[in-house]
GROMACS .gro file of C-alpha atoms in nm:
model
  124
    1UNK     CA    1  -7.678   5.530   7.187
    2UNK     CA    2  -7.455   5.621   6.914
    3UNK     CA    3  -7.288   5.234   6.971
    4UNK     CA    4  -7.633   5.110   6.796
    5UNK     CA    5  -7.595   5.348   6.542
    6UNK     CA    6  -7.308   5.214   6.416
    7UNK     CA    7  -7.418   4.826   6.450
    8UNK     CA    8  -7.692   4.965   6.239
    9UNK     CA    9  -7.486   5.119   5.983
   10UNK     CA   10  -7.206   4.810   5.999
   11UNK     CA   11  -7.569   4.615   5.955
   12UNK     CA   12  -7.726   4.760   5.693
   13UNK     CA   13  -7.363   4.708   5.489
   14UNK     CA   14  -7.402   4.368   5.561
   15UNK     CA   15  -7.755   4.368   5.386
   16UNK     CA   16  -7.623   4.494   5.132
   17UNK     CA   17  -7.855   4.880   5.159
   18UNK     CA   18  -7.760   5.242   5.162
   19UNK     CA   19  -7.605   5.304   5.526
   20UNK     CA   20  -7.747   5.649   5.531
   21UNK     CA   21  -8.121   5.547   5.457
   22UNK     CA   22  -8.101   5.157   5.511
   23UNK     CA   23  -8.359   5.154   5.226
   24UNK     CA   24  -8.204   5.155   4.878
   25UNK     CA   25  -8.045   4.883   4.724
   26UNK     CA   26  -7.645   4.921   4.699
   27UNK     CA   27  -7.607   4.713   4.373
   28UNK     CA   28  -7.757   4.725   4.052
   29UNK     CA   29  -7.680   4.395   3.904
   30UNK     CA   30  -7.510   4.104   4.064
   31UNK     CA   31  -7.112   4.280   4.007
   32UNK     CA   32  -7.229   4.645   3.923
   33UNK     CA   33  -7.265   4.888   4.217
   34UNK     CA   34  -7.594   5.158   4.214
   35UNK     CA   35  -7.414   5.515   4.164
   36UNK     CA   36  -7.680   5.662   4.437
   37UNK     CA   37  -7.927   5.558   4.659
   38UNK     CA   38  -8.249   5.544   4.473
   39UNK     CA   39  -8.424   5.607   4.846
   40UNK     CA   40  -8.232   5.901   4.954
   41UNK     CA   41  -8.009   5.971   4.669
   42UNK     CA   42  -7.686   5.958   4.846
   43UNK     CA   43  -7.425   5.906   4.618
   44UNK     CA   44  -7.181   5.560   4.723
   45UNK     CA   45  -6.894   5.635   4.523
   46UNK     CA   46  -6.670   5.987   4.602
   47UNK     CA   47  -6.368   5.874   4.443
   48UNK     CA   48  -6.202   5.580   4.265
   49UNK     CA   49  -5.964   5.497   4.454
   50UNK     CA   50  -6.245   5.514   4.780
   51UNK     CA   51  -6.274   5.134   4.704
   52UNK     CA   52  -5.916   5.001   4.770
   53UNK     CA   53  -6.025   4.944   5.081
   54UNK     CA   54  -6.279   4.715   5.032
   55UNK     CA   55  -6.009   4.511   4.881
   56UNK     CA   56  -5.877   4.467   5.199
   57UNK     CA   57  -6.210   4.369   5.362
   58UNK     CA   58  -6.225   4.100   5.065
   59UNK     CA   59  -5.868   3.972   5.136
   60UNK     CA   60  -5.969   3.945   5.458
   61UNK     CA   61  -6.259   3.732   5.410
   62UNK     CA   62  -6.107   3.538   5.178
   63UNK     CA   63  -5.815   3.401   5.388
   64UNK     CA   64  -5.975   3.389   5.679
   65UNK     CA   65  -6.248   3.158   5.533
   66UNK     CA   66  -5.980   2.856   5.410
   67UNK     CA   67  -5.792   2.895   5.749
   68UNK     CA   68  -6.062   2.813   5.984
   69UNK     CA   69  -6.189   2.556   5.755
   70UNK     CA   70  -5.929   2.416   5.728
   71UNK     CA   71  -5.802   2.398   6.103
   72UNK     CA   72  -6.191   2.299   6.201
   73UNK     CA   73  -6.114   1.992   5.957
   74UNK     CA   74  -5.802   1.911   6.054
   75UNK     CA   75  -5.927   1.930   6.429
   76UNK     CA   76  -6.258   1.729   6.406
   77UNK     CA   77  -6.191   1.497   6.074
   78UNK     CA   78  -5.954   1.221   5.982
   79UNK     CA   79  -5.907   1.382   5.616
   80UNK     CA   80  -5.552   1.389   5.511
   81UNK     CA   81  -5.361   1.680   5.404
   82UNK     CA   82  -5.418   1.644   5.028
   83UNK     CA   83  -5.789   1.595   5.091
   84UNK     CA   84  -5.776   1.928   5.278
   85UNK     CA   85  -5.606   2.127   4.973
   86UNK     CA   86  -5.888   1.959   4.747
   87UNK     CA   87  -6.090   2.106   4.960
   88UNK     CA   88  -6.030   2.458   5.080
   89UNK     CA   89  -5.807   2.547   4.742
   90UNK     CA   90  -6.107   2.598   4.516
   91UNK     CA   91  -6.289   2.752   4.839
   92UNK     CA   92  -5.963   3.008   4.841
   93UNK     CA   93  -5.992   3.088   4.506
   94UNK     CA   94  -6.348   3.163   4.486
   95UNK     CA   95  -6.383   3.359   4.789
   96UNK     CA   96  -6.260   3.704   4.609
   97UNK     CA   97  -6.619   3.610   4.399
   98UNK     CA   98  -6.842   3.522   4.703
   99UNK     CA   99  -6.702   3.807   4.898
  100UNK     CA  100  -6.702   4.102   4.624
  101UNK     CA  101  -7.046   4.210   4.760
  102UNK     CA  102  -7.040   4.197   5.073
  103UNK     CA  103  -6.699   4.333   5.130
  104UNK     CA  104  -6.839   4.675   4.950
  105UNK     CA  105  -7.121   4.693   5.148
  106UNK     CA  106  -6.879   4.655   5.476
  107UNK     CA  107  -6.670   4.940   5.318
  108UNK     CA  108  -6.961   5.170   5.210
  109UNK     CA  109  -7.089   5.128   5.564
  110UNK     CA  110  -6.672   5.229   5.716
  111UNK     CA  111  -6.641   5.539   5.474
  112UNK     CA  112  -6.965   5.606   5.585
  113UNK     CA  113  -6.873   5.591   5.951
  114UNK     CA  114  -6.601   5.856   5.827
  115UNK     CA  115  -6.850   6.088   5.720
  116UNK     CA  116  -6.669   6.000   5.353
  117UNK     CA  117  -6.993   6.067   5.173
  118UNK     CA  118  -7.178   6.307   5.047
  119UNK     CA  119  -7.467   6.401   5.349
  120UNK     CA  120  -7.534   6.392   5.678
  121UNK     CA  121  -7.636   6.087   5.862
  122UNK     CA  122  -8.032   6.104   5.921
  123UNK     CA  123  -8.226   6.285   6.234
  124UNK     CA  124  -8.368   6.005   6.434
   0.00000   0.00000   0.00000
């Protein structure tokens, strides 16, 4: 039971909503994060440094992005090596962009796991 829970929670990160409502929106604009839930008013950010960690889950998705690309081309293409760095260098150095959201959401949902905001998780 409490295993779906937390597929929920790691779910509703990945749709980018509150994990303690699954209804509010977790940004405001495309770069700027809500300061609370406006569903349930739970409040996303305890701390600065709370989101040091989602650098992490960004660096993660970032690297891991250009190396299977790049070992799924060199596997099933005939591309050289310098038309692989054309390739998956620009993909490396936009991933930190392409990732920025969703690695929050992924960390709001794990500090959320940790009971690292402000209320309880909901009665169901």
């Amino acid at each position: 039971m409490i295993f779906f829970e937390l597929v929920d929670i790691l779910l509703r990160g990945l749709k980018l909503r509150c994990p303690c409502c699954g209804h509010g929106h977790l940004f405001q604009t495309t770069f700027r994060l809500r300061v609370r839930c406006e569903a349930c008013g739970e409040r996303f950010e305890r701390e600065p440094s709370q989101w040091f960690g989602a650098v992490y889950v960004n660096l993660l998705l970032t690297l891991v992005l250009p190396v299977v690309g790049f070992t799924v081309t060199q596997t099933f293409t005939s591309l050289s090596m310098s038309q692989q760095t054309w390739i998956w260098t620009p993909v490396a150095a936009l991933g930190p962009l392409v990732f920025y959201r969703l690695s929050k959401g992924l960390w709001t949902s794990i500090v959320f796991f940790g009971e690292g905001l402000y209320i309880s998780w909901p009665n169901r």
